Short mmCIF file of C-alpha atoms (C1' of nucleotides) in Angstrom, two decimals:
data_model
loop_
_atom_site.label_atom_id
_atom_site.label_comp_id
_atom_site.label_asym_id
_atom_site.label_seq_id
_atom_site.Cartn_x
_atom_site.Cartn_y
_atom_site.Cartn_z
CA MET M 9 262.08 59.44 38.60
CA LYS M 10 265.70 60.86 38.79
CA GLN M 11 266.96 62.75 41.97
CA SER M 12 267.54 66.64 42.49
CA SER M 13 269.96 68.29 44.18
CA LEU M 14 266.98 70.83 45.38
CA CYS M 15 265.79 71.57 49.08
CA PRO M 16 263.01 69.06 49.24
CA LYS M 17 260.41 71.75 51.03
CA PHE M 18 261.01 74.25 48.32
CA GLU M 19 260.56 71.44 45.41
CA LYS M 20 257.51 70.33 47.55
CA GLY M 21 256.05 73.75 47.62
CA MET M 22 256.76 74.02 43.98
CA GLN M 23 254.62 71.05 42.69
CA LEU M 24 251.77 72.54 45.18
CA LEU M 25 251.30 75.75 43.37
CA GLY M 26 253.04 74.15 40.25
CA LYS M 27 249.95 72.19 39.67
CA ARG M 28 247.42 73.68 37.04
CA TRP M 29 244.53 75.57 39.20
CA THR M 30 245.98 75.75 42.75
CA GLY M 31 247.63 79.18 42.46
CA LEU M 32 244.16 80.63 40.94
CA ILE M 33 242.15 78.83 43.59
CA LEU M 34 243.96 80.09 46.50
CA TYR M 35 244.40 83.76 44.68
CA GLN M 36 240.14 83.70 44.52
CA LEU M 37 240.19 82.86 48.43
CA LEU M 38 242.51 86.05 49.60
CA SER M 39 239.15 88.14 48.68
CA GLY M 40 237.82 85.62 51.96
CA PRO M 41 235.85 82.57 52.48
CA GLN M 42 233.96 81.47 50.00
CA ARG M 43 231.72 78.72 48.74
CA PHE M 44 231.59 75.90 45.97
CA CYS M 45 229.65 77.65 43.82
CA ALA M 46 231.14 80.92 44.12
CA LEU M 47 234.74 79.29 43.18
CA GLU M 48 233.49 77.27 40.68
CA GLY M 49 231.67 80.75 38.99
CA ALA M 50 234.95 82.82 39.46
CA LEU M 51 237.17 80.43 37.90
CA PRO M 52 237.36 78.74 34.59
CA VAL M 53 237.89 75.34 36.27
CA SER M 54 235.24 72.40 35.85
CA GLY M 55 233.71 71.16 39.49
CA ARG M 56 235.46 68.07 39.17
CA LEU M 57 239.04 69.67 39.49
CA LEU M 58 237.93 72.48 41.98
CA SER M 59 236.90 69.30 43.75
CA GLU M 60 239.83 67.63 43.67
CA ARG M 61 242.51 70.71 44.02
CA LEU M 62 240.33 71.78 47.31
CA LYS M 63 240.13 68.27 48.80
CA ASP M 64 244.32 68.17 48.01
CA LEU M 65 244.92 72.03 49.67
CA GLU M 66 242.86 71.32 52.41
CA LYS M 67 245.07 67.77 53.30
CA GLU M 68 247.96 70.15 52.68
CA GLY M 69 246.87 72.24 55.46
CA LEU M 70 246.36 75.20 53.07
CA VAL M 71 242.49 75.78 53.13
CA HIS M 72 239.97 75.21 55.52
CA ARG M 73 236.77 73.74 54.89
CA GLN M 74 233.81 74.25 57.03
CA VAL M 75 230.21 72.76 56.19
CA PHE M 76 227.11 74.65 57.50
CA THR M 77 224.01 72.33 58.44
CA ASP M 78 221.77 75.04 59.31
CA SER M 79 220.94 76.61 56.66
CA ALA M 80 219.14 76.17 53.88
CA PRO M 81 220.90 73.51 51.58
CA VAL M 82 224.25 72.77 52.99
CA ARG M 83 226.19 75.21 52.48
CA VAL M 84 229.97 74.44 52.43
CA GLU M 85 233.21 76.82 52.61
CA TYR M 86 236.35 77.23 52.19
CA SER M 87 238.83 79.80 53.48
CA LEU M 88 242.81 80.44 53.75
CA THR M 89 244.71 78.60 56.89
CA GLU M 90 247.37 80.80 58.12
CA MET M 91 249.59 78.78 55.90
CA GLY M 92 247.64 79.58 52.89
CA LYS M 93 247.48 83.40 53.97
CA ALA M 94 250.99 83.18 53.71
CA LEU M 95 250.76 82.74 50.41
CA THR M 96 249.66 86.68 49.89
CA PRO M 97 252.84 88.19 49.07
CA VAL M 98 253.62 85.44 46.90
CA LEU M 99 250.14 85.64 45.03
CA LYS M 100 250.32 89.47 44.64
CA GLY M 101 253.52 89.41 43.53
CA ILE M 102 252.68 87.24 40.83
CA GLU M 103 249.80 89.09 39.50
CA SER M 104 251.86 92.33 39.80
CA TRP M 105 254.29 90.66 37.48
CA SER M 106 251.46 89.78 35.33
CA GLN M 107 250.60 93.09 34.84
CA SER M 108 253.81 94.54 33.90
CA TRP M 109 255.17 91.85 31.57
CA ILE M 110 252.75 89.57 30.39
CA GLU M 111 251.30 90.63 26.40
CA LEU M 112 247.92 89.12 25.27
CA ASN M 113 248.60 87.99 21.67
CA ALA M 114 245.19 88.36 19.45
CA ASP M 115 243.95 85.02 20.16
CA GLU M 116 244.04 85.78 24.41
CA MET M 117 242.40 89.09 23.41
CA ALA M 118 239.61 88.00 21.67
CA ASN M 119 239.10 85.19 23.87
CA ASP M 120 238.87 87.79 26.46
CA SER M 121 235.66 89.51 25.35
CA GLU M 122 233.20 86.96 24.34
CA GLU M 123 230.96 84.16 25.49
CA MET A 4 236.25 75.92 28.34
CA LYS A 5 234.56 78.26 30.88
CA GLN A 6 235.09 81.98 30.99
CA SER A 7 236.45 83.17 34.22
CA SER A 8 236.52 87.34 35.47
CA LEU A 9 239.77 87.33 36.64
CA CYS A 10 242.18 89.71 34.83
CA PRO A 11 243.49 87.41 31.62
CA LYS A 12 247.15 88.85 32.21
CA PHE A 13 247.07 87.51 35.68
CA GLU A 14 245.58 84.31 34.01
CA LYS A 15 247.79 84.18 31.83
CA GLY A 16 250.92 84.43 34.18
CA MET A 17 249.64 81.88 36.91
CA GLN A 18 248.69 79.82 33.75
CA LEU A 19 252.69 80.10 33.00
CA LEU A 20 254.13 79.36 36.17
CA GLY A 21 250.92 76.86 36.94
CA LYS A 22 252.87 74.32 34.76
CA ARG A 23 254.76 71.99 35.95
CA TRP A 24 258.59 72.40 36.04
CA THR A 25 258.34 75.74 34.98
CA GLY A 26 259.01 76.88 38.49
CA LEU A 27 261.95 75.08 38.92
CA ILE A 28 263.44 75.17 36.33
CA LEU A 29 263.70 79.50 36.78
CA TYR A 30 264.88 79.26 40.11
CA GLN A 31 267.52 76.98 39.01
CA LEU A 32 268.14 79.79 36.69
CA LEU A 33 268.56 82.28 39.10
CA SER A 34 271.48 81.07 39.97
CA GLY A 35 272.98 82.44 36.53
CA PRO A 36 273.38 81.10 32.79
CA GLN A 37 273.10 77.42 32.28
CA ARG A 38 273.61 74.47 29.81
CA PHE A 39 271.07 72.18 28.96
CA CYS A 40 272.71 69.45 30.45
CA ALA A 41 273.45 71.08 33.59
CA LEU A 42 269.52 71.95 34.12
CA GLU A 43 268.74 68.25 33.15
CA GLY A 44 271.25 67.27 36.29
CA ALA A 45 270.03 69.72 38.77
CA LEU A 46 266.71 69.10 38.40
CA PRO A 47 264.14 65.73 38.17
CA VAL A 48 262.78 66.10 35.02
CA SER A 49 263.19 64.44 32.21
CA GLY A 50 265.24 65.94 28.82
CA ARG A 51 262.01 66.05 26.68
CA LEU A 52 259.57 68.29 29.15
CA LEU A 53 262.89 70.31 29.97
CA SER A 54 263.18 71.10 26.39
CA GLU A 55 259.68 71.52 25.76
CA ARG A 56 259.33 73.91 28.88
CA LEU A 57 262.57 75.91 27.72
CA LYS A 58 260.71 76.31 24.39
CA ASP A 59 257.71 77.69 26.15
CA LEU A 60 259.33 80.26 28.47
CA GLU A 61 261.80 81.40 25.23
CA LYS A 62 258.84 81.77 23.38
CA GLU A 63 257.27 83.96 26.07
CA GLY A 64 260.06 85.92 26.64
CA LEU A 65 261.21 84.74 29.70
CA VAL A 66 264.56 82.90 29.22
CA HIS A 67 267.24 83.46 26.30
CA ARG A 68 269.00 80.46 24.48
CA GLN A 69 272.54 81.26 23.52
CA VAL A 70 274.53 79.20 21.14
CA PHE A 71 278.29 78.80 21.02
CA THR A 72 279.75 77.25 18.07
CA ASP A 73 283.39 78.61 18.80
CA SER A 74 283.51 75.84 21.71
CA ALA A 75 284.12 71.94 21.28
CA PRO A 76 280.72 70.06 21.07
CA VAL A 77 278.14 72.92 20.29
CA ARG A 78 277.11 75.09 23.67
CA VAL A 79 273.62 75.98 24.55
CA GLU A 80 273.15 78.41 27.08
CA TYR A 81 269.88 79.23 28.74
CA SER A 82 269.61 82.67 30.58
CA LEU A 83 266.42 84.70 32.73
CA THR A 84 265.96 87.85 30.52
CA GLU A 85 264.84 90.75 32.29
CA MET A 86 261.31 90.12 32.38
CA GLY A 87 262.13 86.05 34.24
CA LYS A 88 264.36 87.91 36.35
CA ALA A 89 261.47 90.10 37.42
CA LEU A 90 260.82 87.20 39.01
CA THR A 91 263.00 86.72 41.50
CA PRO A 92 261.45 87.58 44.50
CA VAL A 93 258.62 85.60 43.59
CA LEU A 94 260.35 82.72 43.59
CA LYS A 95 262.76 83.44 46.40
CA GLY A 96 259.15 84.53 48.30
CA ILE A 97 258.07 80.44 47.56
CA GLU A 98 261.26 79.12 48.76
CA SER A 99 261.21 80.70 52.18
CA TRP A 100 257.18 80.16 52.19
CA SER A 101 258.06 76.84 51.41
CA GLN A 102 260.82 77.08 54.05
CA SER A 103 258.31 78.31 56.86
CA TRP A 104 255.22 75.97 56.02
CA ILE A 105 256.07 73.05 54.30
CA GLU A 106 256.39 69.68 56.32
CA LEU A 107 257.43 66.50 54.66
CA ASN A 108 255.87 63.29 55.25
CA ALA A 109 257.78 59.91 55.74
CA ASP A 110 257.77 58.79 51.97
CA GLU A 111 259.26 62.60 50.80
CA MET A 112 261.84 62.54 53.89
CA ALA A 113 262.68 58.53 52.78
CA ASN A 114 263.01 59.74 49.07
CA ASP A 115 264.83 62.52 50.14
CA SER A 116 268.07 60.46 51.51
CA GLU A 117 268.11 57.27 48.61
CA GLU A 118 269.08 56.79 45.41
"C1'" DT Q 1 202.31 64.69 46.23
"C1'" DA Q 2 204.97 64.98 42.45
"C1'" DT Q 3 207.97 67.66 39.79
"C1'" DA Q 4 211.76 70.64 39.07
"C1'" DC Q 5 215.67 73.26 40.89
"C1'" DT Q 6 219.56 74.09 44.15
"C1'" DT Q 7 224.42 72.83 45.98
"C1'" DA Q 8 227.78 70.11 46.48
"C1'" DC Q 9 230.01 66.66 44.72
"C1'" DT Q 10 231.08 61.87 42.18
"C1'" DA Q 11 231.91 58.46 38.03
"C1'" DA Q 12 232.66 57.47 33.52
"C1'" DC Q 13 234.86 58.25 29.34
"C1'" DG Q 14 238.05 60.18 25.32
"C1'" DA Q 15 241.87 63.81 24.49
"C1'" DA Q 16 245.99 65.99 26.53
"C1'" DA Q 17 249.97 66.27 29.11
"C1'" DA Q 18 253.73 63.79 31.31
"C1'" DG Q 19 257.09 60.35 32.18
"C1'" DT Q 20 260.45 56.64 30.12
"C1'" DA Q 21 263.54 55.11 26.98
"C1'" DA Q 22 265.91 54.73 23.04
"C1'" DC Q 23 267.54 57.16 19.08
"C1'" DT Q 24 270.10 60.97 16.38
"C1'" DT Q 25 273.54 64.27 15.18
"C1'" DT Q 26 277.61 66.81 15.64
"C1'" DG Q 27 281.80 66.50 17.16
"C1'" DT Q 28 286.01 63.99 20.74
"C1'" DT Q 29 288.43 61.93 23.04
"C1'" DA Q 30 290.64 56.60 23.48
"C1'" DT V 29 287.60 52.42 15.01
"C1'" DA V 30 284.47 52.07 19.05
"C1'" DA V 31 282.77 54.79 22.54
"C1'" DC V 32 281.19 59.24 24.80
"C1'" DA V 33 279.28 63.59 25.34
"C1'" DA V 34 275.64 67.52 24.43
"C1'" DA V 35 271.46 68.62 22.59
"C1'" DG V 36 267.81 67.42 21.97
"C1'" DT V 37 264.03 63.82 19.48
"C1'" DT V 38 260.69 60.21 18.77
"C1'" DA V 39 258.15 56.16 20.21
"C1'" DC V 40 254.97 54.74 23.29
"C1'" DT V 41 252.91 54.36 28.14
"C1'" DT V 42 251.13 55.89 31.99
"C1'" DT V 43 248.80 60.63 33.84
"C1'" DT V 44 246.06 64.16 34.71
"C1'" DC V 45 242.38 66.99 32.45
"C1'" DG V 46 238.33 68.24 30.43
"C1'" DT V 47 233.27 67.44 29.41
"C1'" DT V 48 229.29 65.43 29.99
"C1'" DA V 49 226.30 63.43 33.31
"C1'" DG V 50 224.31 61.54 37.29
"C1'" DT V 51 223.84 61.00 42.89
"C1'" DA V 52 221.81 62.51 47.43
"C1'" DA V 53 219.93 65.86 50.37
"C1'" DG V 54 217.15 69.52 50.92
"C1'" DT V 55 213.52 73.28 49.01
"C1'" DA V 56 209.97 75.62 46.57
"C1'" DT V 57 206.97 75.34 43.07
"C1'" DA V 58 202.43 73.20 41.33
#
DNA sequence: TATACTTACTAACGAAAAGTAACTTTGTTA
DNA sequence: TAACAAAGTTACTTTTCGTTAGTAAGTATA
Protein backbone atom coordinates (compact mmCIF):
# COMPACT_ATOMS: atom_id res chain seq x y z
CA MET A 1 0.00 0.00 0.00
CA LYS A 2 1.24 3.40 -0.95
CA GLN A 3 1.97 6.05 1.61
CA SER A 4 -0.03 9.23 1.70
CA SER A 5 0.86 12.70 2.84
CA LEU A 6 -2.44 12.98 4.66
CA CYS A 7 -2.88 13.37 8.37
CA PRO A 8 -3.15 9.78 9.58
CA LYS A 9 -5.96 10.64 11.97
CA PHE A 10 -8.03 12.12 9.21
CA GLU A 11 -7.21 9.20 7.00
CA LYS A 12 -8.34 6.78 9.65
CA GLY A 13 -11.50 8.76 10.28
CA MET A 14 -12.34 8.71 6.60
CA GLN A 15 -11.58 5.03 6.43
CA LEU A 16 -14.09 4.46 9.21
CA LEU A 17 -16.87 6.57 7.74
CA GLY A 18 -15.99 5.43 4.26
CA LYS A 19 -16.99 1.89 5.02
CA ARG A 20 -20.27 0.70 3.66
CA TRP A 21 -23.14 1.14 6.13
CA THR A 22 -21.14 2.84 8.84
CA GLY A 23 -22.63 6.24 8.15
CA LEU A 24 -26.18 4.96 7.97
CA ILE A 25 -25.81 2.93 11.15
CA LEU A 26 -24.51 5.94 13.03
CA TYR A 27 -27.23 8.12 11.59
CA GLN A 28 -29.86 5.63 12.67
CA LEU A 29 -28.45 5.69 16.19
CA LEU A 30 -28.78 9.46 16.34
CA SER A 31 -32.41 8.96 17.20
CA GLY A 32 -31.51 7.06 20.35
CA PRO A 33 -30.40 3.65 21.60
CA GLN A 34 -31.69 0.82 19.51
CA ARG A 35 -31.77 -2.93 19.47
CA PHE A 36 -30.06 -5.05 16.90
CA CYS A 37 -33.27 -6.06 15.21
CA ALA A 38 -34.47 -2.45 15.05
CA LEU A 39 -31.34 -1.42 13.19
CA GLU A 40 -31.62 -4.44 10.97
CA GLY A 41 -35.19 -3.48 10.15
CA ALA A 42 -34.46 0.17 9.54
CA LEU A 43 -31.49 -0.27 7.23
CA PRO A 44 -31.04 -2.31 4.08
CA VAL A 45 -28.09 -4.12 5.60
CA SER A 46 -27.84 -7.81 6.35
CA GLY A 47 -27.44 -9.10 9.88
CA ARG A 48 -24.02 -10.37 9.06
CA LEU A 49 -22.63 -6.99 8.12
CA LEU A 50 -24.59 -5.12 10.75
CA SER A 51 -23.00 -7.33 13.36
CA GLU A 52 -19.57 -6.82 11.85
CA ARG A 53 -19.94 -3.04 11.68
CA LEU A 54 -21.31 -2.69 15.17
CA LYS A 55 -18.36 -4.68 16.46
CA ASP A 56 -15.98 -2.37 14.61
CA LEU A 57 -17.73 0.74 15.82
CA GLU A 58 -17.69 -0.53 19.36
CA LYS A 59 -13.99 -1.29 19.12
CA GLU A 60 -13.29 2.19 17.75
CA GLY A 61 -15.28 3.76 20.55
CA LEU A 62 -18.18 5.25 18.59
CA VAL A 63 -20.86 2.87 19.77
CA HIS A 64 -21.74 1.38 23.11
CA ARG A 65 -23.23 -2.09 23.44
CA GLN A 66 -25.37 -2.93 26.41
CA VAL A 67 -26.93 -6.29 27.15
CA PHE A 68 -30.08 -6.50 29.26
CA THR A 69 -30.34 -9.95 30.78
CA ASP A 70 -33.35 -9.13 32.90
CA SER A 71 -35.93 -8.99 30.13
CA ALA A 72 -37.48 -11.90 28.28
CA PRO A 73 -35.12 -12.88 25.44
CA VAL A 74 -31.80 -11.19 25.97
CA ARG A 75 -32.06 -7.66 24.76
CA VAL A 76 -29.05 -5.89 23.30
CA GLU A 77 -29.07 -2.16 22.85
CA TYR A 78 -26.64 -0.11 20.85
CA SER A 79 -26.11 3.58 21.45
CA LEU A 80 -23.70 6.34 20.50
CA THR A 81 -20.84 7.23 22.78
CA GLU A 82 -19.66 10.83 23.14
CA MET A 83 -17.32 10.17 20.25
CA GLY A 84 -20.22 8.92 18.17
CA LYS A 85 -22.46 11.81 19.15
CA ALA A 86 -19.75 14.22 18.13
CA LEU A 87 -20.40 13.15 14.57
CA THR A 88 -23.93 14.53 14.66
CA PRO A 89 -23.20 17.71 12.70
CA VAL A 90 -21.33 15.72 10.06
CA LEU A 91 -24.16 13.24 9.61
CA LYS A 92 -26.76 16.00 9.55
CA GLY A 93 -24.58 17.84 7.08
CA ILE A 94 -24.52 14.89 4.75
CA GLU A 95 -28.27 14.59 5.11
CA SER A 96 -28.96 18.15 4.11
CA TRP A 97 -26.39 18.09 1.34
CA SER A 98 -28.11 15.02 -0.05
CA GLN A 99 -31.48 16.74 0.12
CA SER A 100 -30.17 19.72 -1.78
CA TRP A 101 -28.02 18.11 -4.40
CA ILE A 102 -28.80 14.47 -5.00
CA GLU A 103 -31.04 13.58 -7.87
CA LEU A 104 -32.59 10.19 -8.26
CA ASN A 105 -32.72 8.51 -11.60
CA ALA A 106 -35.63 6.40 -12.84
CA ASP A 107 -34.30 3.14 -11.41
CA GLU A 108 -33.84 4.62 -7.99
CA MET A 109 -37.28 6.19 -8.02
CA ALA A 110 -38.82 2.87 -8.96
CA ASN A 111 -36.82 1.06 -6.34
CA ASP A 112 -38.08 3.56 -3.84
CA SER A 113 -41.73 2.66 -4.16
CA GLU A 114 -41.75 -1.09 -4.48
CA GLU A 115 -41.34 -4.24 -2.35
CA MET B 1 -31.59 -6.33 -1.17
CA LYS B 2 -33.82 -5.26 1.64
CA GLN B 3 -35.79 -2.05 1.55
CA SER B 4 -35.09 0.69 4.03
CA SER B 5 -37.30 3.35 5.49
CA LEU B 6 -34.62 5.96 4.85
CA CYS B 7 -34.91 8.90 2.55
CA PRO B 8 -33.58 7.61 -0.76
CA LYS B 9 -31.64 10.80 -1.43
CA PHE B 10 -29.84 10.55 1.86
CA GLU B 11 -29.24 6.88 1.28
CA LYS B 12 -27.74 7.61 -2.10
CA GLY B 13 -25.61 10.40 -0.69
CA MET B 14 -24.26 8.12 1.98
CA GLN B 15 -23.64 5.43 -0.55
CA LEU B 16 -21.52 7.88 -2.53
CA LEU B 17 -19.49 9.18 0.40
CA GLY B 18 -19.40 5.75 1.94
CA LYS B 19 -17.34 4.36 -0.87
CA ARG B 20 -13.69 3.83 -0.26
CA TRP B 21 -11.55 6.82 -1.32
CA THR B 22 -14.40 9.06 -2.34
CA GLY B 23 -14.11 11.25 0.73
CA LEU B 24 -10.36 11.56 0.50
CA ILE B 25 -10.47 12.37 -3.19
CA LEU B 26 -13.01 15.12 -2.63
CA TYR B 27 -11.03 16.45 0.31
CA GLN B 28 -7.90 16.56 -1.77
CA LEU B 29 -9.73 18.55 -4.42
CA LEU B 30 -10.78 21.13 -1.85
CA SER B 31 -7.37 22.70 -2.26
CA GLY B 32 -8.02 23.37 -5.92
CA PRO B 33 -8.02 21.72 -9.34
CA GLN B 34 -5.51 18.92 -9.63
CA ARG B 35 -4.14 16.55 -12.17
CA PHE B 36 -4.55 12.83 -12.11
CA CYS B 37 -0.99 12.18 -11.10
CA ALA B 38 -1.16 14.76 -8.32
CA LEU B 39 -4.13 13.00 -6.79
CA GLU B 40 -2.48 9.66 -7.24
CA GLY B 41 0.61 10.93 -5.48
CA ALA B 42 -1.29 12.55 -2.64
CA LEU B 43 -3.53 9.63 -1.77
CA PRO B 44 -2.74 6.02 -1.02
CA VAL B 45 -5.05 4.89 -3.78
CA SER B 46 -4.09 2.99 -6.91
CA GLY B 47 -4.50 4.48 -10.36
CA ARG B 48 -7.08 1.90 -11.20
CA LEU B 49 -9.43 2.89 -8.42
CA LEU B 50 -8.68 6.58 -8.68
CA SER B 51 -9.72 6.45 -12.28
CA GLU B 52 -12.87 4.54 -11.41
CA ARG B 53 -13.85 6.91 -8.60
CA LEU B 54 -13.21 10.04 -10.62
CA LYS B 55 -15.39 8.65 -13.35
CA ASP B 56 -18.16 8.00 -10.83
CA LEU B 57 -17.82 11.40 -9.24
CA GLU B 58 -17.93 13.06 -12.61
CA LYS B 59 -21.04 11.11 -13.54
CA GLU B 60 -22.71 12.10 -10.28
CA GLY B 61 -21.83 15.72 -10.84
CA LEU B 62 -19.41 16.31 -7.99
CA VAL B 63 -16.27 16.57 -10.04
CA HIS B 64 -15.41 18.27 -13.30
CA ARG B 65 -12.86 16.85 -15.70
CA GLN B 66 -11.03 19.16 -18.03
CA VAL B 67 -8.50 18.16 -20.67
CA PHE B 68 -5.84 20.62 -21.79
CA THR B 69 -4.61 19.65 -25.21
CA ASP B 70 -2.48 22.75 -25.63
CA SER B 71 0.28 21.84 -23.22
CA ALA B 72 3.06 19.33 -23.70
CA PRO B 73 1.68 15.90 -22.78
CA VAL B 74 -2.07 16.09 -22.52
CA ARG B 75 -2.95 17.49 -19.16
CA VAL B 76 -6.12 16.47 -17.37
CA GLU B 77 -7.38 18.47 -14.45
CA TYR B 78 -10.04 17.50 -11.98
CA SER B 79 -11.92 20.05 -9.93
CA LEU B 80 -14.97 20.27 -7.72
CA THR B 81 -18.27 21.41 -9.15
CA GLU B 82 -20.68 23.50 -7.10
CA MET B 83 -22.18 20.26 -5.89
CA GLY B 84 -18.78 19.05 -4.85
CA LYS B 85 -17.86 22.34 -3.18
CA ALA B 86 -21.08 22.19 -1.22
CA LEU B 87 -19.56 19.28 0.67
CA THR B 88 -16.80 21.46 2.09
CA PRO B 89 -18.31 21.81 5.57
CA VAL B 90 -18.94 18.08 5.76
CA LEU B 91 -15.39 17.21 4.77
CA LYS B 92 -13.94 19.80 7.13
CA GLY B 93 -16.24 18.48 9.81
CA ILE B 94 -14.90 14.98 9.39
CA GLU B 95 -11.39 16.36 9.50
CA SER B 96 -11.85 18.16 12.77
CA TRP B 97 -13.79 15.29 14.28
CA SER B 98 -10.91 13.00 13.39
CA GLN B 99 -8.42 15.39 14.97
CA SER B 100 -10.41 15.49 18.18
CA TRP B 101 -11.42 11.89 18.59
CA ILE B 102 -9.34 9.47 16.61
CA GLU B 103 -6.53 7.70 18.35
CA LEU B 104 -3.84 5.86 16.50
CA ASN B 105 -2.60 2.53 17.70
CA ALA B 106 1.00 1.38 17.55
CA ASP B 107 0.71 -0.14 14.08
CA GLU B 108 -0.75 3.00 12.64
CA MET B 109 1.88 5.17 14.27
CA ALA B 110 4.60 2.95 12.88
CA ASN B 111 3.03 2.94 9.46
CA ASP B 112 2.97 6.70 9.66
CA SER B 113 6.69 7.16 9.84
CA GLU B 114 8.09 4.56 7.48
CA GLU B 115 8.51 3.98 3.73
C1' DT C 1 -43.49 -32.33 26.77
C1' DA C 2 -42.88 -31.12 22.10
C1' DT C 3 -43.07 -27.59 18.66
C1' DA C 4 -42.66 -23.42 17.00
C1' DC C 5 -40.99 -18.74 17.58
C1' DT C 6 -37.90 -14.78 18.85
C1' DT C 7 -33.40 -12.37 19.42
C1' DA C 8 -28.81 -11.87 18.37
C1' DC C 9 -25.73 -13.62 16.18
C1' DT C 10 -22.19 -16.93 13.29
C1' DA C 11 -20.76 -20.07 9.24
C1' DA C 12 -20.41 -21.11 4.55
C1' DC C 13 -20.26 -19.86 -0.05
C1' DG C 14 -20.65 -17.45 -4.55
C1' DA C 15 -20.38 -12.65 -6.36
C1' DA C 16 -18.67 -8.10 -6.46
C1' DA C 17 -15.16 -4.79 -5.30
C1' DA C 18 -10.47 -3.61 -4.23
C1' DG C 19 -5.33 -4.10 -4.54
C1' DT C 20 -1.22 -5.00 -7.48
C1' DA C 21 1.51 -5.13 -11.36
C1' DA C 22 2.21 -4.83 -16.05
C1' DC C 23 0.95 -2.71 -20.30
C1' DT C 24 -0.77 1.03 -23.74
C1' DT C 25 -0.82 5.48 -26.07
C1' DT C 26 0.76 9.91 -27.12
C1' DG C 27 4.12 12.90 -26.89
C1' DT C 28 9.20 14.55 -24.81
C1' DT C 29 13.53 14.72 -23.63
C1' DA C 30 18.55 12.74 -23.60
C1' DT D 1 16.94 5.59 -30.78
C1' DA D 2 16.20 4.83 -26.01
C1' DA D 3 14.20 6.14 -21.91
C1' DC D 4 10.55 8.78 -19.57
C1' DA D 5 6.04 10.86 -18.28
C1' DA D 6 0.84 11.35 -18.07
C1' DA D 7 -3.37 9.22 -17.95
C1' DG D 8 -5.24 5.67 -17.97
C1' DT D 9 -6.56 0.24 -18.95
C1' DT D 10 -6.07 -4.94 -18.52
C1' DA D 11 -5.36 -9.04 -16.23
C1' DC D 12 -5.02 -11.41 -12.12
C1' DT D 13 -5.33 -12.14 -6.91
C1' DT D 14 -7.21 -11.10 -2.52
C1' DT D 15 -10.89 -8.98 0.36
C1' DT D 16 -15.20 -7.72 1.30
C1' DC D 17 -20.20 -8.23 0.53
C1' DG D 18 -24.71 -10.29 0.16
C1' DT D 19 -27.54 -14.27 0.82
C1' DT D 20 -29.04 -18.20 2.95
C1' DA D 21 -28.92 -21.30 6.53
C1' DG D 22 -27.95 -22.49 11.14
C1' DT D 23 -27.07 -21.89 16.34
C1' DA D 24 -28.02 -20.97 21.44
C1' DA D 25 -30.93 -19.27 24.89
C1' DG D 26 -35.22 -18.41 26.32
C1' DT D 27 -40.69 -17.99 25.61
C1' DA D 28 -45.14 -19.01 24.34
C1' DT D 29 -48.31 -22.43 22.51
C1' DA D 30 -50.68 -27.04 21.97
